[in-house]
Amino acid sequence: MKHKILIVTLLFFSIGFAQDSTLVKAETPKIVSKLQLGKSLNFNDVEIKFVEVLQDSRCPKGATCIWAGEAVVLVEVFKNGKFLEKKKLTFNARSYMKKELLTLFSSEKLNINGFNISPHPVAGEKIAPQDYNLQLEINN
């Protein structure tokens, strides 16, 4: 019985001393939302509307391409119900590989960025306009 108590005590102390005493700053939670073409999403007093896919020349899955292509979308930004601006977002292989975010709105309390567009084209298949989704990253 004494051996069990000794082992439990040693384990308790070794776990306690093994923990790092430095404080780790927690990251702000990130939310990723999908916004369907023609729809709007509201975040506090900011509204983002996915207006149009201007171009989608991304290399389809199942195809061999010389150029990776890109997708260009048009988005409208509103604050407190008032139109702020139209923005073109260009998604290409370079921005995807670098995990670049395309800023739609930024303030002290809220950042909204374009993250990706889906679905990705597939060789021999056409994407219906209503199937397009803009993926947004929201940081509060």
PDB file of C-alpha atoms in Angstrom:
ATOM      1  CA  MET A   1       0.000   0.000   0.000  1.00  0.00           C
ATOM      2  CA  LYS A   2       2.866   2.364   0.844  1.00  0.00           C
ATOM      3  CA  HIS A   3       4.386   1.684  -2.574  1.00  0.00           C
ATOM      4  CA  LYS A   4       1.170   2.663  -4.345  1.00  0.00           C
ATOM      5  CA  ILE A   5       0.956   5.929  -2.407  1.00  0.00           C
ATOM      6  CA  LEU A   6       4.607   6.662  -3.163  1.00  0.00           C
ATOM      7  CA  ILE A   7       4.116   5.980  -6.904  1.00  0.00           C
ATOM      8  CA  VAL A   8       0.996   8.160  -7.080  1.00  0.00           C
ATOM      9  CA  THR A   9       2.802  10.967  -5.207  1.00  0.00           C
ATOM     10  CA  LEU A  10       5.819  10.771  -7.531  1.00  0.00           C
ATOM     11  CA  LEU A  11       3.585  10.832 -10.615  1.00  0.00           C
ATOM     12  CA  PHE A  12       1.701  13.829  -9.258  1.00  0.00           C
ATOM     13  CA  PHE A  13       4.893  15.808  -8.647  1.00  0.00           C
ATOM     14  CA  SER A  14       6.491  14.815 -11.949  1.00  0.00           C
ATOM     15  CA  ILE A  15       3.414  15.952 -13.890  1.00  0.00           C
ATOM     16  CA  GLY A  16       3.322  19.210 -11.938  1.00  0.00           C
ATOM     17  CA  PHE A  17       6.987  19.998 -12.612  1.00  0.00           C
ATOM     18  CA  ALA A  18       6.871  18.890 -16.242  1.00  0.00           C
ATOM     19  CA  GLN A  19       4.338  21.556 -17.185  1.00  0.00           C
ATOM     20  CA  ASP A  20       5.662  24.701 -18.836  1.00  0.00           C
ATOM     21  CA  SER A  21       5.259  27.717 -16.609  1.00  0.00           C
ATOM     22  CA  THR A  22       5.126  30.229 -19.473  1.00  0.00           C
ATOM     23  CA  LEU A  23       1.765  31.651 -20.398  1.00  0.00           C
ATOM     24  CA  VAL A  24       0.501  31.059 -23.906  1.00  0.00           C
ATOM     25  CA  LYS A  25      -1.636  33.765 -25.447  1.00  0.00           C
ATOM     26  CA  ALA A  26      -4.844  32.310 -26.834  1.00  0.00           C
ATOM     27  CA  GLU A  27      -5.694  33.114 -30.442  1.00  0.00           C
ATOM     28  CA  THR A  28      -8.879  34.949 -31.277  1.00  0.00           C
ATOM     29  CA  PRO A  29     -11.486  32.449 -32.479  1.00  0.00           C
ATOM     30  CA  LYS A  30     -11.982  32.404 -36.248  1.00  0.00           C
ATOM     31  CA  ILE A  31     -15.282  31.674 -37.881  1.00  0.00           C
ATOM     32  CA  VAL A  32     -15.538  30.435 -41.454  1.00  0.00           C
ATOM     33  CA  SER A  33     -18.921  30.985 -43.099  1.00  0.00           C
ATOM     34  CA  LYS A  34     -20.206  30.014 -46.526  1.00  0.00           C
ATOM     35  CA  LEU A  35     -22.057  32.670 -48.483  1.00  0.00           C
ATOM     36  CA  GLN A  36     -24.101  31.472 -51.466  1.00  0.00           C
ATOM     37  CA  LEU A  37     -24.116  33.509 -54.684  1.00  0.00           C
ATOM     38  CA  GLY A  38     -26.864  36.148 -54.562  1.00  0.00           C
ATOM     39  CA  LYS A  39     -27.202  35.971 -50.761  1.00  0.00           C
ATOM     40  CA  SER A  40     -26.030  38.213 -47.922  1.00  0.00           C
ATOM     41  CA  LEU A  41     -24.592  37.589 -44.477  1.00  0.00           C
ATOM     42  CA  ASN A  42     -24.754  40.027 -41.566  1.00  0.00           C
ATOM     43  CA  PHE A  43     -22.032  40.304 -38.937  1.00  0.00           C
ATOM     44  CA  ASN A  44     -22.982  42.831 -36.280  1.00  0.00           C
ATOM     45  CA  ASP A  45     -23.622  46.001 -38.322  1.00  0.00           C
ATOM     46  CA  VAL A  46     -21.747  44.844 -41.455  1.00  0.00           C
ATOM     47  CA  GLU A  47     -23.419  43.068 -44.381  1.00  0.00           C
ATOM     48  CA  ILE A  48     -21.561  41.213 -47.124  1.00  0.00           C
ATOM     49  CA  LYS A  49     -23.424  40.342 -50.341  1.00  0.00           C
ATOM     50  CA  PHE A  50     -21.993  37.852 -52.874  1.00  0.00           C
ATOM     51  CA  VAL A  51     -23.094  39.544 -56.104  1.00  0.00           C
ATOM     52  CA  GLU A  52     -21.475  37.762 -59.048  1.00  0.00           C
ATOM     53  CA  VAL A  53     -18.822  35.341 -60.283  1.00  0.00           C
ATOM     54  CA  LEU A  54     -17.055  37.472 -62.880  1.00  0.00           C
ATOM     55  CA  GLN A  55     -14.661  34.767 -64.037  1.00  0.00           C
ATOM     56  CA  ASP A  56     -13.803  31.175 -63.168  1.00  0.00           C
ATOM     57  CA  SER A  57     -10.863  29.911 -65.170  1.00  0.00           C
ATOM     58  CA  ARG A  58      -9.489  27.583 -62.480  1.00  0.00           C
ATOM     59  CA  CYS A  59      -7.993  24.374 -63.824  1.00  0.00           C
ATOM     60  CA  PRO A  60     -10.662  21.674 -63.439  1.00  0.00           C
ATOM     61  CA  LYS A  61     -10.039  18.505 -61.464  1.00  0.00           C
ATOM     62  CA  GLY A  62      -9.221  15.731 -63.906  1.00  0.00           C
ATOM     63  CA  ALA A  63      -7.613  18.083 -66.449  1.00  0.00           C
ATOM     64  CA  THR A  64      -4.008  18.974 -67.225  1.00  0.00           C
ATOM     65  CA  CYS A  65      -3.500  22.717 -67.499  1.00  0.00           C
ATOM     66  CA  ILE A  66      -0.572  24.969 -68.300  1.00  0.00           C
ATOM     67  CA  TRP A  67      -1.979  27.680 -66.022  1.00  0.00           C
ATOM     68  CA  ALA A  68      -3.758  27.094 -62.700  1.00  0.00           C
ATOM     69  CA  GLY A  69      -6.314  29.806 -63.499  1.00  0.00           C
ATOM     70  CA  GLU A  70      -8.268  31.974 -61.122  1.00  0.00           C
ATOM     71  CA  ALA A  71     -11.743  32.858 -59.949  1.00  0.00           C
ATOM     72  CA  VAL A  72     -12.838  36.493 -59.679  1.00  0.00           C
ATOM     73  CA  VAL A  73     -15.946  37.409 -57.709  1.00  0.00           C
ATOM     74  CA  LEU A  74     -17.784  40.643 -56.997  1.00  0.00           C
ATOM     75  CA  VAL A  75     -18.908  41.430 -53.455  1.00  0.00           C
ATOM     76  CA  GLU A  76     -20.788  44.399 -52.008  1.00  0.00           C
ATOM     77  CA  VAL A  77     -20.091  45.675 -48.499  1.00  0.00           C
ATOM     78  CA  PHE A  78     -22.652  47.560 -46.389  1.00  0.00           C
ATOM     79  CA  LYS A  79     -22.365  49.077 -42.907  1.00  0.00           C
ATOM     80  CA  ASN A  80     -25.467  49.985 -40.922  1.00  0.00           C
ATOM     81  CA  GLY A  81     -27.505  49.372 -44.064  1.00  0.00           C
ATOM     82  CA  LYS A  82     -25.512  51.901 -46.124  1.00  0.00           C
ATOM     83  CA  PHE A  83     -23.540  50.847 -49.183  1.00  0.00           C
ATOM     84  CA  LEU A  84     -19.769  51.179 -48.629  1.00  0.00           C
ATOM     85  CA  GLU A  85     -18.163  49.658 -51.707  1.00  0.00           C
ATOM     86  CA  LYS A  86     -17.958  46.927 -54.325  1.00  0.00           C
ATOM     87  CA  LYS A  87     -14.897  44.708 -54.139  1.00  0.00           C
ATOM     88  CA  LYS A  88     -13.410  42.250 -56.591  1.00  0.00           C
ATOM     89  CA  LEU A  89     -11.755  39.250 -54.989  1.00  0.00           C
ATOM     90  CA  THR A  90      -9.328  37.187 -57.049  1.00  0.00           C
ATOM     91  CA  PHE A  91      -8.647  33.632 -55.916  1.00  0.00           C
ATOM     92  CA  ASN A  92      -5.694  31.950 -57.605  1.00  0.00           C
ATOM     93  CA  ALA A  93      -3.098  29.275 -56.885  1.00  0.00           C
ATOM     94  CA  ARG A  94      -0.627  31.787 -55.467  1.00  0.00           C
ATOM     95  CA  SER A  95      -3.081  33.208 -52.935  1.00  0.00           C
ATOM     96  CA  TYR A  96      -4.222  29.677 -52.044  1.00  0.00           C
ATOM     97  CA  MET A  97      -0.667  28.393 -51.501  1.00  0.00           C
ATOM     98  CA  LYS A  98       0.253  31.429 -49.398  1.00  0.00           C
ATOM     99  CA  LYS A  99      -3.073  31.186 -47.566  1.00  0.00           C
ATOM    100  CA  GLU A 100      -3.630  34.853 -48.331  1.00  0.00           C
ATOM    101  CA  LEU A 101      -6.849  36.348 -47.127  1.00  0.00           C
ATOM    102  CA  LEU A 102      -8.609  39.003 -49.161  1.00  0.00           C
ATOM    103  CA  THR A 103      -9.891  41.779 -46.894  1.00  0.00           C
ATOM    104  CA  LEU A 104     -13.524  42.764 -47.307  1.00  0.00           C
ATOM    105  CA  PHE A 105     -13.968  44.757 -44.108  1.00  0.00           C
ATOM    106  CA  SER A 106     -11.651  45.681 -41.266  1.00  0.00           C
ATOM    107  CA  SER A 107     -12.187  47.580 -38.018  1.00  0.00           C
ATOM    108  CA  GLU A 108     -10.913  47.378 -34.451  1.00  0.00           C
ATOM    109  CA  LYS A 109     -13.653  44.913 -33.532  1.00  0.00           C
ATOM    110  CA  LEU A 110     -14.274  42.967 -36.732  1.00  0.00           C
ATOM    111  CA  ASN A 111     -12.299  41.641 -39.699  1.00  0.00           C
ATOM    112  CA  ILE A 112     -13.995  39.899 -42.623  1.00  0.00           C
ATOM    113  CA  ASN A 113     -11.817  38.253 -45.254  1.00  0.00           C
ATOM    114  CA  GLY A 114     -12.426  36.207 -48.377  1.00  0.00           C
ATOM    115  CA  PHE A 115     -10.939  32.762 -47.811  1.00  0.00           C
ATOM    116  CA  ASN A 116     -11.893  30.602 -50.810  1.00  0.00           C
ATOM    117  CA  ILE A 117     -14.550  29.934 -53.426  1.00  0.00           C
ATOM    118  CA  SER A 118     -16.239  26.596 -53.968  1.00  0.00           C
ATOM    119  CA  PRO A 119     -16.959  24.273 -55.615  1.00  0.00           C
ATOM    120  CA  HIS A 120     -13.817  23.680 -57.614  1.00  0.00           C
ATOM    121  CA  PRO A 121     -14.483  22.984 -61.324  1.00  0.00           C
ATOM    122  CA  VAL A 122     -14.473  19.374 -62.534  1.00  0.00           C
ATOM    123  CA  ALA A 123     -13.539  18.498 -66.114  1.00  0.00           C
ATOM    124  CA  GLY A 124     -16.633  18.106 -68.317  1.00  0.00           C
ATOM    125  CA  GLU A 125     -19.032  19.549 -65.726  1.00  0.00           C
ATOM    126  CA  LYS A 126     -20.491  23.049 -65.540  1.00  0.00           C
ATOM    127  CA  ILE A 127     -21.046  24.747 -62.197  1.00  0.00           C
ATOM    128  CA  ALA A 128     -24.563  26.126 -61.804  1.00  0.00           C
ATOM    129  CA  PRO A 129     -24.470  29.744 -60.553  1.00  0.00           C
ATOM    130  CA  GLN A 130     -26.518  28.905 -57.444  1.00  0.00           C
ATOM    131  CA  ASP A 131     -23.898  26.283 -56.451  1.00  0.00           C
ATOM    132  CA  TYR A 132     -21.120  28.856 -55.942  1.00  0.00           C
ATOM    133  CA  ASN A 133     -20.193  29.653 -52.351  1.00  0.00           C
ATOM    134  CA  LEU A 134     -17.805  32.280 -51.077  1.00  0.00           C
ATOM    135  CA  GLN A 135     -16.011  31.194 -47.929  1.00  0.00           C
ATOM    136  CA  LEU A 136     -15.464  34.046 -45.468  1.00  0.00           C
ATOM    137  CA  GLU A 137     -13.230  34.176 -42.422  1.00  0.00           C
ATOM    138  CA  ILE A 138     -14.606  36.343 -39.629  1.00  0.00           C
ATOM    139  CA  ASN A 139     -12.455  37.451 -36.702  1.00  0.00           C
ATOM    140  CA  ASN A 140     -14.121  39.203 -33.773  1.00  0.00           C
TER     141      ASN A 140
END
